JSON list of C-alpha atoms in Angstrom, two decimals:
[
{"chain": "A", "resi": 1, "resn": "MET", "atom": "CA", "xyz": [17.75, -0.18, 11.02]},
{"chain": "A", "resi": 2, "resn": "MET", "atom": "CA", "xyz": [14.26, 1.12, 11.78]},
{"chain": "A", "resi": 3, "resn": "LEU", "atom": "CA", "xyz": [12.36, 3.71, 9.80]},
{"chain": "A", "resi": 4, "resn": "ASN", "atom": "CA", "xyz": [10.20, 6.30, 11.56]},
{"chain": "A", "resi": 5, "resn": "THR", "atom": "CA", "xyz": [8.76, 8.65, 8.96]},
{"chain": "A", "resi": 6, "resn": "ARG", "atom": "CA", "xyz": [5.14, 8.94, 10.07]},
{"chain": "A", "resi": 7, "resn": "HIS", "atom": "CA", "xyz": [5.36, 12.71, 10.47]},
{"chain": "A", "resi": 8, "resn": "LEU", "atom": "CA", "xyz": [6.66, 13.01, 6.91]},
{"chain": "A", "resi": 9, "resn": "ALA", "atom": "CA", "xyz": [3.88, 10.77, 5.64]},
{"chain": "A", "resi": 10, "resn": "ARG", "atom": "CA", "xyz": [1.19, 12.75, 7.40]},
{"chain": "A", "resi": 11, "resn": "ASN", "atom": "CA", "xyz": [2.68, 16.04, 6.19]},
{"chain": "A", "resi": 12, "resn": "ALA", "atom": "CA", "xyz": [2.60, 14.76, 2.61]},
{"chain": "A", "resi": 13, "resn": "LEU", "atom": "CA", "xyz": [-1.02, 13.66, 2.94]},
{"chain": "A", "resi": 14, "resn": "ILE", "atom": "CA", "xyz": [-2.02, 17.00, 4.46]},
{"chain": "A", "resi": 15, "resn": "ALA", "atom": "CA", "xyz": [-0.19, 18.87, 1.71]},
{"chain": "A", "resi": 16, "resn": "ALA", "atom": "CA", "xyz": [-1.93, 16.80, -0.96]},
{"chain": "A", "resi": 17, "resn": "SER", "atom": "CA", "xyz": [-5.28, 17.41, 0.67]},
{"chain": "A", "resi": 18, "resn": "ALA", "atom": "CA", "xyz": [-4.62, 21.13, 0.86]},
{"chain": "A", "resi": 19, "resn": "ALA", "atom": "CA", "xyz": [-3.76, 21.21, -2.82]},
{"chain": "A", "resi": 20, "resn": "ILE", "atom": "CA", "xyz": [-7.06, 19.54, -3.65]},
{"chain": "A", "resi": 21, "resn": "LEU", "atom": "CA", "xyz": [-9.02, 21.95, -1.45]},
{"chain": "A", "resi": 22, "resn": "SER", "atom": "CA", "xyz": [-7.31, 24.89, -3.12]},
{"chain": "A", "resi": 23, "resn": "GLY", "atom": "CA", "xyz": [-8.98, 23.84, -6.37]},
{"chain": "A", "resi": 24, "resn": "CYS", "atom": "CA", "xyz": [-6.70, 21.80, -8.58]},
{"chain": "A", "resi": 25, "resn": "VAL", "atom": "CA", "xyz": [-8.16, 22.11, -12.07]},
{"chain": "A", "resi": 26, "resn": "GLY", "atom": "CA", "xyz": [-9.01, 18.80, -13.72]},
{"chain": "A", "resi": 27, "resn": "ALA", "atom": "CA", "xyz": [-8.01, 16.77, -10.66]},
{"chain": "A", "resi": 28, "resn": "PHE", "atom": "CA", "xyz": [-9.88, 13.69, -9.48]},
{"chain": "A", "resi": 29, "resn": "THR", "atom": "CA", "xyz": [-9.05, 11.66, -6.37]},
{"chain": "A", "resi": 30, "resn": "GLY", "atom": "CA", "xyz": [-11.02, 8.54, -5.64]},
{"chain": "A", "resi": 31, "resn": "PRO", "atom": "CA", "xyz": [-11.30, 6.70, -2.32]},
{"chain": "A", "resi": 32, "resn": "VAL", "atom": "CA", "xyz": [-9.05, 3.75, -1.53]},
{"chain": "A", "resi": 33, "resn": "GLU", "atom": "CA", "xyz": [-10.53, 0.27, -1.84]},
{"chain": "A", "resi": 34, "resn": "VAL", "atom": "CA", "xyz": [-8.88, -2.17, 0.58]},
{"chain": "A", "resi": 35, "resn": "THR", "atom": "CA", "xyz": [-9.26, -5.95, 0.66]},
{"chain": "A", "resi": 36, "resn": "ARG", "atom": "CA", "xyz": [-7.66, -8.06, 3.40]},
{"chain": "A", "resi": 37, "resn": "PHE", "atom": "CA", "xyz": [-7.22, -11.71, 4.33]},
{"chain": "A", "resi": 38, "resn": "VAL", "atom": "CA", "xyz": [-6.15, -12.84, 7.79]},
{"chain": "A", "resi": 39, "resn": "SER", "atom": "CA", "xyz": [-4.97, -16.31, 8.84]},
{"chain": "A", "resi": 40, "resn": "GLU", "atom": "CA", "xyz": [-6.01, -18.07, 12.02]},
{"chain": "A", "resi": 41, "resn": "GLN", "atom": "CA", "xyz": [-2.62, -17.09, 13.49]},
{"chain": "A", "resi": 42, "resn": "ARG", "atom": "CA", "xyz": [-3.82, -13.55, 14.09]},
{"chain": "A", "resi": 43, "resn": "SER", "atom": "CA", "xyz": [-1.96, -13.30, 17.40]},
{"chain": "A", "resi": 44, "resn": "ALA", "atom": "CA", "xyz": [1.39, -13.56, 15.59]},
{"chain": "A", "resi": 45, "resn": "LEU", "atom": "CA", "xyz": [0.82, -10.26, 13.80]},
{"chain": "A", "resi": 46, "resn": "GLY", "atom": "CA", "xyz": [2.10, -6.86, 14.88]},
{"chain": "A", "resi": 47, "resn": "GLN", "atom": "CA", "xyz": [5.08, -8.04, 16.92]},
{"chain": "A", "resi": 48, "resn": "GLY", "atom": "CA", "xyz": [8.68, -9.15, 16.57]},
{"chain": "A", "resi": 49, "resn": "THR", "atom": "CA", "xyz": [10.99, -8.30, 13.71]},
{"chain": "A", "resi": 50, "resn": "ILE", "atom": "CA", "xyz": [10.00, -7.99, 10.08]},
{"chain": "A", "resi": 51, "resn": "THR", "atom": "CA", "xyz": [11.88, -7.29, 6.86]},
{"chain": "A", "resi": 52, "resn": "ILE", "atom": "CA", "xyz": [10.68, -6.01, 3.50]},
{"chain": "A", "resi": 53, "resn": "GLU", "atom": "CA", "xyz": [11.15, -7.54, 0.08]},
{"chain": "A", "resi": 54, "resn": "PHE", "atom": "CA", "xyz": [10.06, -6.79, -3.48]},
{"chain": "A", "resi": 55, "resn": "PRO", "atom": "CA", "xyz": [9.54, -10.07, -5.37]},
{"chain": "A", "resi": 56, "resn": "ASP", "atom": "CA", "xyz": [9.20, -8.12, -8.64]},
{"chain": "A", "resi": 57, "resn": "ALA", "atom": "CA", "xyz": [11.81, -5.68, -9.88]},
{"chain": "A", "resi": 58, "resn": "ILE", "atom": "CA", "xyz": [10.88, -2.00, -9.84]},
{"chain": "A", "resi": 59, "resn": "GLN", "atom": "CA", "xyz": [13.01, 0.08, -12.17]},
{"chain": "A", "resi": 60, "resn": "ASN", "atom": "CA", "xyz": [11.79, 3.38, -10.75]},
{"chain": "A", "resi": 61, "resn": "GLN", "atom": "CA", "xyz": [14.06, 3.74, -7.71]},
{"chain": "A", "resi": 62, "resn": "ARG", "atom": "CA", "xyz": [12.19, 6.75, -6.40]},
{"chain": "A", "resi": 63, "resn": "ALA", "atom": "CA", "xyz": [8.96, 4.75, -6.36]},
{"chain": "A", "resi": 64, "resn": "ARG", "atom": "CA", "xyz": [10.64, 1.77, -4.71]},
{"chain": "A", "resi": 65, "resn": "ASN", "atom": "CA", "xyz": [12.10, 3.93, -1.95]},
{"chain": "A", "resi": 66, "resn": "ALA", "atom": "CA", "xyz": [8.80, 5.74, -1.36]},
{"chain": "A", "resi": 67, "resn": "ILE", "atom": "CA", "xyz": [6.84, 2.49, -1.11]},
{"chain": "A", "resi": 68, "resn": "ALA", "atom": "CA", "xyz": [9.40, 0.81, 1.15]},
{"chain": "A", "resi": 69, "resn": "ALA", "atom": "CA", "xyz": [9.48, 3.82, 3.48]},
{"chain": "A", "resi": 70, "resn": "ALA", "atom": "CA", "xyz": [5.67, 4.09, 3.63]},
{"chain": "A", "resi": 71, "resn": "VAL", "atom": "CA", "xyz": [5.16, 0.38, 4.36]},
{"chain": "A", "resi": 72, "resn": "ALA", "atom": "CA", "xyz": [8.01, 0.26, 6.88]},
{"chain": "A", "resi": 73, "resn": "ASP", "atom": "CA", "xyz": [6.55, 3.25, 8.71]},
{"chain": "A", "resi": 74, "resn": "GLU", "atom": "CA", "xyz": [3.13, 1.63, 8.98]},
{"chain": "A", "resi": 75, "resn": "LEU", "atom": "CA", "xyz": [4.63, -1.67, 10.17]},
{"chain": "A", "resi": 76, "resn": "SER", "atom": "CA", "xyz": [6.60, 0.16, 12.86]},
{"chain": "A", "resi": 77, "resn": "GLU", "atom": "CA", "xyz": [3.40, 1.81, 14.09]},
{"chain": "A", "resi": 78, "resn": "LEU", "atom": "CA", "xyz": [1.76, -1.60, 14.35]},
{"chain": "A", "resi": 79, "resn": "GLY", "atom": "CA", "xyz": [4.44, -2.79, 16.77]},
{"chain": "A", "resi": 80, "resn": "TYR", "atom": "CA", "xyz": [6.94, -4.45, 14.47]},
{"chain": "A", "resi": 81, "resn": "ARG", "atom": "CA", "xyz": [10.67, -3.78, 14.59]},
{"chain": "A", "resi": 82, "resn": "VAL", "atom": "CA", "xyz": [11.54, -3.28, 10.94]},
{"chain": "A", "resi": 83, "resn": "VAL", "atom": "CA", "xyz": [14.93, -4.70, 9.96]},
{"chain": "A", "resi": 84, "resn": "LEU", "atom": "CA", "xyz": [16.26, -3.46, 6.64]},
{"chain": "A", "resi": 85, "resn": "ASP", "atom": "CA", "xyz": [20.03, -3.65, 6.88]},
{"chain": "A", "resi": 86, "resn": "GLY", "atom": "CA", "xyz": [20.50, -7.39, 7.44]},
{"chain": "A", "resi": 87, "resn": "SER", "atom": "CA", "xyz": [21.81, -6.85, 10.97]},
{"chain": "A", "resi": 88, "resn": "ALA", "atom": "CA", "xyz": [19.37, -9.40, 12.37]},
{"chain": "A", "resi": 89, "resn": "GLN", "atom": "CA", "xyz": [17.29, -12.32, 11.18]},
{"chain": "A", "resi": 90, "resn": "ALA", "atom": "CA", "xyz": [13.69, -11.20, 10.84]},
{"chain": "A", "resi": 91, "resn": "ASP", "atom": "CA", "xyz": [10.80, -13.24, 12.23]},
{"chain": "A", "resi": 92, "resn": "GLN", "atom": "CA", "xyz": [8.45, -12.26, 9.42]},
{"chain": "A", "resi": 93, "resn": "VAL", "atom": "CA", "xyz": [8.66, -11.00, 5.85]},
{"chain": "A", "resi": 94, "resn": "ALA", "atom": "CA", "xyz": [6.49, -8.37, 4.16]},
{"chain": "A", "resi": 95, "resn": "SER", "atom": "CA", "xyz": [6.44, -8.98, 0.40]},
{"chain": "A", "resi": 96, "resn": "ILE", "atom": "CA", "xyz": [5.40, -5.90, -1.56]},
{"chain": "A", "resi": 97, "resn": "ARG", "atom": "CA", "xyz": [3.97, -5.70, -5.04]},
{"chain": "A", "resi": 98, "resn": "THR", "atom": "CA", "xyz": [2.71, -2.58, -6.77]},
{"chain": "A", "resi": 99, "resn": "SER", "atom": "CA", "xyz": [1.43, -1.47, -10.14]},
{"chain": "A", "resi": 100, "resn": "ARG", "atom": "CA", "xyz": [0.05, 1.58, -11.90]},
{"chain": "A", "resi": 101, "resn": "ASN", "atom": "CA", "xyz": [-2.03, 1.23, -15.02]},
{"chain": "A", "resi": 102, "resn": "ALA", "atom": "CA", "xyz": [-4.10, 3.40, -17.32]},
{"chain": "A", "resi": 103, "resn": "LEU", "atom": "CA", "xyz": [-7.67, 3.00, -16.11]},
{"chain": "A", "resi": 104, "resn": "ALA", "atom": "CA", "xyz": [-8.87, 1.80, -19.49]},
{"chain": "A", "resi": 105, "resn": "ALA", "atom": "CA", "xyz": [-6.51, -1.16, -19.23]},
{"chain": "A", "resi": 106, "resn": "ALA", "atom": "CA", "xyz": [-7.47, -2.08, -15.68]},
{"chain": "A", "resi": 107, "resn": "SER", "atom": "CA", "xyz": [-10.59, -4.03, -16.62]},
{"chain": "A", "resi": 108, "resn": "SER", "atom": "CA", "xyz": [-8.67, -6.23, -19.05]},
{"chain": "A", "resi": 109, "resn": "ARG", "atom": "CA", "xyz": [-6.15, -7.51, -16.54]},
{"chain": "A", "resi": 110, "resn": "GLY", "atom": "CA", "xyz": [-6.32, -11.13, -15.51]},
{"chain": "A", "resi": 111, "resn": "PRO", "atom": "CA", "xyz": [-7.07, -12.05, -11.88]},
{"chain": "A", "resi": 112, "resn": "VAL", "atom": "CA", "xyz": [-4.58, -13.58, -9.49]},
{"chain": "A", "resi": 113, "resn": "SER", "atom": "CA", "xyz": [-5.92, -15.76, -6.70]},
{"chain": "A", "resi": 114, "resn": "VAL", "atom": "CA", "xyz": [-4.84, -14.75, -3.21]},
{"chain": "A", "resi": 115, "resn": "GLY", "atom": "CA", "xyz": [-5.99, -15.44, 0.29]},
{"chain": "A", "resi": 116, "resn": "VAL", "atom": "CA", "xyz": [-5.18, -17.12, 3.57]},
{"chain": "A", "resi": 117, "resn": "GLY", "atom": "CA", "xyz": [-7.10, -19.02, 6.19]},
{"chain": "A", "resi": 118, "resn": "GLY", "atom": "CA", "xyz": [-9.23, -20.82, 3.65]},
{"chain": "A", "resi": 119, "resn": "SER", "atom": "CA", "xyz": [-10.59, -17.69, 1.99]},
{"chain": "A", "resi": 120, "resn": "THR", "atom": "CA", "xyz": [-9.64, -16.58, -1.49]},
{"chain": "A", "resi": 121, "resn": "GLY", "atom": "CA", "xyz": [-10.13, -13.49, -3.55]},
{"chain": "A", "resi": 122, "resn": "THR", "atom": "CA", "xyz": [-8.84, -11.95, -6.74]},
{"chain": "A", "resi": 123, "resn": "PHE", "atom": "CA", "xyz": [-6.39, -9.13, -7.10]},
{"chain": "A", "resi": 124, "resn": "GLY", "atom": "CA", "xyz": [-5.89, -7.57, -10.50]},
{"chain": "A", "resi": 125, "resn": "THR", "atom": "CA", "xyz": [-2.37, -7.90, -11.79]},
{"chain": "A", "resi": 126, "resn": "GLY", "atom": "CA", "xyz": [-0.69, -5.40, -14.06]},
{"chain": "A", "resi": 127, "resn": "ALA", "atom": "CA", "xyz": [2.54, -5.61, -15.98]},
{"chain": "A", "resi": 128, "resn": "GLY", "atom": "CA", "xyz": [3.44, -1.96, -15.41]},
{"chain": "A", "resi": 129, "resn": "LEU", "atom": "CA", "xyz": [5.47, -0.97, -12.39]},
{"chain": "A", "resi": 130, "resn": "GLY", "atom": "CA", "xyz": [6.13, 2.60, -13.48]},
{"chain": "A", "resi": 131, "resn": "ILE", "atom": "CA", "xyz": [4.93, 4.54, -10.46]},
{"chain": "A", "resi": 132, "resn": "GLY", "atom": "CA", "xyz": [5.13, 8.22, -11.24]},
{"chain": "A", "resi": 133, "resn": "ILE", "atom": "CA", "xyz": [4.99, 7.87, -15.03]},
{"chain": "A", "resi": 134, "resn": "ASN", "atom": "CA", "xyz": [3.20, 10.53, -17.05]},
{"chain": "A", "resi": 135, "resn": "LEU", "atom": "CA", "xyz": [0.22, 8.95, -18.79]},
{"chain": "A", "resi": 136, "resn": "GLY", "atom": "CA", "xyz": [-0.97, 12.22, -20.27]},
{"chain": "A", "resi": 137, "resn": "GLY", "atom": "CA", "xyz": [-4.65, 13.08, -20.35]},
{"chain": "A", "resi": 138, "resn": "GLY", "atom": "CA", "xyz": [-6.17, 15.82, -18.25]},
{"chain": "A", "resi": 139, "resn": "GLN", "atom": "CA", "xyz": [-9.80, 14.79, -18.03]},
{"chain": "A", "resi": 140, "resn": "ASN", "atom": "CA", "xyz": [-11.76, 15.50, -14.89]},
{"chain": "A", "resi": 141, "resn": "GLY", "atom": "CA", "xyz": [-12.30, 11.78, -14.33]},
{"chain": "A", "resi": 142, "resn": "PRO", "atom": "CA", "xyz": [-9.78, 9.15, -13.23]},
{"chain": "A", "resi": 143, "resn": "ASN", "atom": "CA", "xyz": [-6.92, 8.31, -15.60]},
{"chain": "A", "resi": 144, "resn": "VAL", "atom": "CA", "xyz": [-4.94, 5.71, -13.65]},
{"chain": "A", "resi": 145, "resn": "THR", "atom": "CA", "xyz": [-5.41, 3.12, -10.97]},
{"chain": "A", "resi": 146, "resn": "THR", "atom": "CA", "xyz": [-2.59, 2.43, -8.54]},
{"chain": "A", "resi": 147, "resn": "GLU", "atom": "CA", "xyz": [-2.35, -0.74, -6.48]},
{"chain": "A", "resi": 148, "resn": "LEU", "atom": "CA", "xyz": [-0.27, -1.74, -3.47]},
{"chain": "A", "resi": 149, "resn": "SER", "atom": "CA", "xyz": [-0.38, -5.27, -2.11]},
{"chain": "A", "resi": 150, "resn": "VAL", "atom": "CA", "xyz": [1.49, -6.68, 0.86]},
{"chain": "A", "resi": 151, "resn": "ARG", "atom": "CA", "xyz": [1.81, -10.29, 2.02]},
{"chain": "A", "resi": 152, "resn": "ILE", "atom": "CA", "xyz": [3.14, -10.94, 5.53]},
{"chain": "A", "resi": 153, "resn": "SER", "atom": "CA", "xyz": [4.54, -14.43, 5.99]},
{"chain": "A", "resi": 154, "resn": "GLY", "atom": "CA", "xyz": [5.97, -16.24, 9.01]},
{"chain": "A", "resi": 155, "resn": "PRO", "atom": "CA", "xyz": [9.24, -18.15, 9.45]},
{"chain": "A", "resi": 156, "resn": "ASP", "atom": "CA", "xyz": [7.75, -21.19, 7.72]},
{"chain": "A", "resi": 157, "resn": "GLY", "atom": "CA", "xyz": [6.80, -19.13, 4.68]},
{"chain": "A", "resi": 158, "resn": "ASN", "atom": "CA", "xyz": [3.08, -19.50, 5.27]},
{"chain": "A", "resi": 159, "resn": "SER", "atom": "CA", "xyz": [0.93, -16.42, 4.78]},
{"chain": "A", "resi": 160, "resn": "LEU", "atom": "CA", "xyz": [-0.25, -14.71, 7.96]},
{"chain": "A", "resi": 161, "resn": "TRP", "atom": "CA", "xyz": [-1.90, -11.69, 6.34]},
{"chain": "A", "resi": 162, "resn": "GLU", "atom": "CA", "xyz": [-2.50, -10.34, 2.86]},
{"chain": "A", "resi": 163, "resn": "GLY", "atom": "CA", "xyz": [-3.91, -7.03, 1.76]},
{"chain": "A", "resi": 164, "resn": "ARG", "atom": "CA", "xyz": [-4.39, -4.92, -1.33]},
{"chain": "A", "resi": 165, "resn": "ALA", "atom": "CA", "xyz": [-5.15, -1.22, -1.61]},
{"chain": "A", "resi": 166, "resn": "GLN", "atom": "CA", "xyz": [-6.29, 0.35, -4.87]},
{"chain": "A", "resi": 167, "resn": "GLN", "atom": "CA", "xyz": [-7.00, 3.97, -5.78]},
{"chain": "A", "resi": 168, "resn": "ALA", "atom": "CA", "xyz": [-8.14, 5.65, -8.98]},
{"chain": "A", "resi": 169, "resn": "THR", "atom": "CA", "xyz": [-6.94, 9.19, -9.66]},
{"chain": "A", "resi": 170, "resn": "SER", "atom": "CA", "xyz": [-6.44, 11.61, -12.49]},
{"chain": "A", "resi": 171, "resn": "VAL", "atom": "CA", "xyz": [-2.83, 12.29, -13.35]},
{"chain": "A", "resi": 172, "resn": "LYS", "atom": "CA", "xyz": [-3.35, 15.88, -12.18]},
{"chain": "A", "resi": 173, "resn": "SER", "atom": "CA", "xyz": [-4.35, 14.77, -8.67]},
{"chain": "A", "resi": 174, "resn": "PRO", "atom": "CA", "xyz": [-1.76, 15.45, -5.95]},
{"chain": "A", "resi": 175, "resn": "TYR", "atom": "CA", "xyz": [-2.35, 11.86, -4.85]},
{"chain": "A", "resi": 176, "resn": "SER", "atom": "CA", "xyz": [-0.80, 10.66, -8.11]},
{"chain": "A", "resi": 177, "resn": "ASP", "atom": "CA", "xyz": [2.56, 11.96, -6.85]},
{"chain": "A", "resi": 178, "resn": "VAL", "atom": "CA", "xyz": [4.92, 9.10, -6.03]},
{"chain": "A", "resi": 179, "resn": "GLU", "atom": "CA", "xyz": [5.37, 9.83, -2.33]},
{"chain": "A", "resi": 180, "resn": "ALA", "atom": "CA", "xyz": [1.76, 10.87, -1.69]},
{"chain": "A", "resi": 181, "resn": "SER", "atom": "CA", "xyz": [0.46, 7.79, -3.50]},
{"chain": "A", "resi": 182, "resn": "ALA", "atom": "CA", "xyz": [2.71, 5.41, -1.57]},
{"chain": "A", "resi": 183, "resn": "GLN", "atom": "CA", "xyz": [1.84, 6.96, 1.79]},
{"chain": "A", "resi": 184, "resn": "THR", "atom": "CA", "xyz": [-1.88, 7.08, 1.06]},
{"chain": "A", "resi": 185, "resn": "LEU", "atom": "CA", "xyz": [-2.12, 3.48, -0.07]},
{"chain": "A", "resi": 186, "resn": "ALA", "atom": "CA", "xyz": [0.02, 2.18, 2.80]},
{"chain": "A", "resi": 187, "resn": "ALA", "atom": "CA", "xyz": [-1.96, 4.14, 5.40]},
{"chain": "A", "resi": 188, "resn": "ALA", "atom": "CA", "xyz": [-5.24, 2.80, 4.00]},
{"chain": "A", "resi": 189, "resn": "LEU", "atom": "CA", "xyz": [-3.93, -0.75, 3.70]},
{"chain": "A", "resi": 190, "resn": "PHE", "atom": "CA", "xyz": [-2.94, -0.98, 7.36]},
{"chain": "A", "resi": 191, "resn": "LYS", "atom": "CA", "xyz": [-5.80, 1.10, 8.81]},
{"chain": "A", "resi": 192, "resn": "ASP", "atom": "CA", "xyz": [-7.52, -0.89, 11.60]},
{"chain": "A", "resi": 193, "resn": "PHE", "atom": "CA", "xyz": [-4.99, -3.70, 11.08]},
{"chain": "A", "resi": 194, "resn": "PRO", "atom": "CA", "xyz": [-5.37, -6.63, 10.73]},
{"chain": "A", "resi": 195, "resn": "GLY", "atom": "CA", "xyz": [-9.01, -6.17, 9.77]},
{"chain": "A", "resi": 196, "resn": "GLY", "atom": "CA", "xyz": [-11.50, -8.91, 9.04]},
{"chain": "A", "resi": 197, "resn": "ASN", "atom": "CA", "xyz": [-10.72, -11.97, 6.99]},
{"chain": "A", "resi": 198, "resn": "GLY", "atom": "CA", "xyz": [-12.01, -11.50, 3.45]},
{"chain": "A", "resi": 199, "resn": "GLU", "atom": "CA", "xyz": [-13.29, -7.98, 4.06]},
{"chain": "A", "resi": 200, "resn": "THR", "atom": "CA", "xyz": [-13.34, -5.17, 1.53]},
{"chain": "A", "resi": 201, "resn": "VAL", "atom": "CA", "xyz": [-13.64, -1.59, 2.79]},
{"chain": "A", "resi": 202, "resn": "ILE", "atom": "CA", "xyz": [-13.75, 1.79, 1.09]},
{"chain": "A", "resi": 203, "resn": "ILE", "atom": "CA", "xyz": [-11.66, 4.48, 2.79]},
{"chain": "A", "resi": 204, "resn": "ASP", "atom": "CA", "xyz": [-11.89, 8.15, 1.94]},
{"chain": "A", "resi": 205, "resn": "VAL", "atom": "CA", "xyz": [-8.54, 9.95, 1.90]},
{"chain": "A", "resi": 206, "resn": "ASP", "atom": "CA", "xyz": [-9.81, 12.37, 4.56]},
{"chain": "A", "resi": 207, "resn": "GLU", "atom": "CA", "xyz": [-10.03, 9.48, 7.04]},
{"chain": "A", "resi": 208, "resn": "LEU", "atom": "CA", "xyz": [-6.28, 8.89, 6.71]},
{"chain": "A", "resi": 209, "resn": "GLN", "atom": "CA", "xyz": [-5.46, 12.31, 8.15]},
{"chain": "A", "resi": 210, "resn": "GLU", "atom": "CA", "xyz": [-7.31, 11.81, 11.44]}
]
């Protein structure tokens, strides 16, 4: 089974942008920070079949579905044939992890080493997986930071590509909505795929609607 929801993703992003432009009171939307690592087997990316897995349980089913759909859509656009129903053995696996944390807690999280092709980096790790939870507040500044990380591995289990996207928003921002957040982070994560090994780029949300 293949997912093709790009038009829905773009519509959600445009709707979120329009809401911001209309003057959402107390809303803050930060850019998306993306870090990527690429193995020497770059030519293996963006082709063949791929399946999606969540190594960590996500209790919020709405968030899980939104993230899976957003990532699957981006992978399809890259040239993959996304297999989700077990009808065929996939050549590659996209492992997805996500978290949302109160911004005050973000700086206290311990680092997790990641990287491929001899390069390493650190991704913050959070215990919370409650995408879409209400953290209260209402300040003009950011209240939460949301992260999406994806690891693409080959048939031998070795990592071919890893990436993490992170965005800070206020809870009043339209981009804090479950679907808009998933689509925004996925679009930023795979923009200009596969990217440079070890690179970190800052992407404004307006760039994702081009």
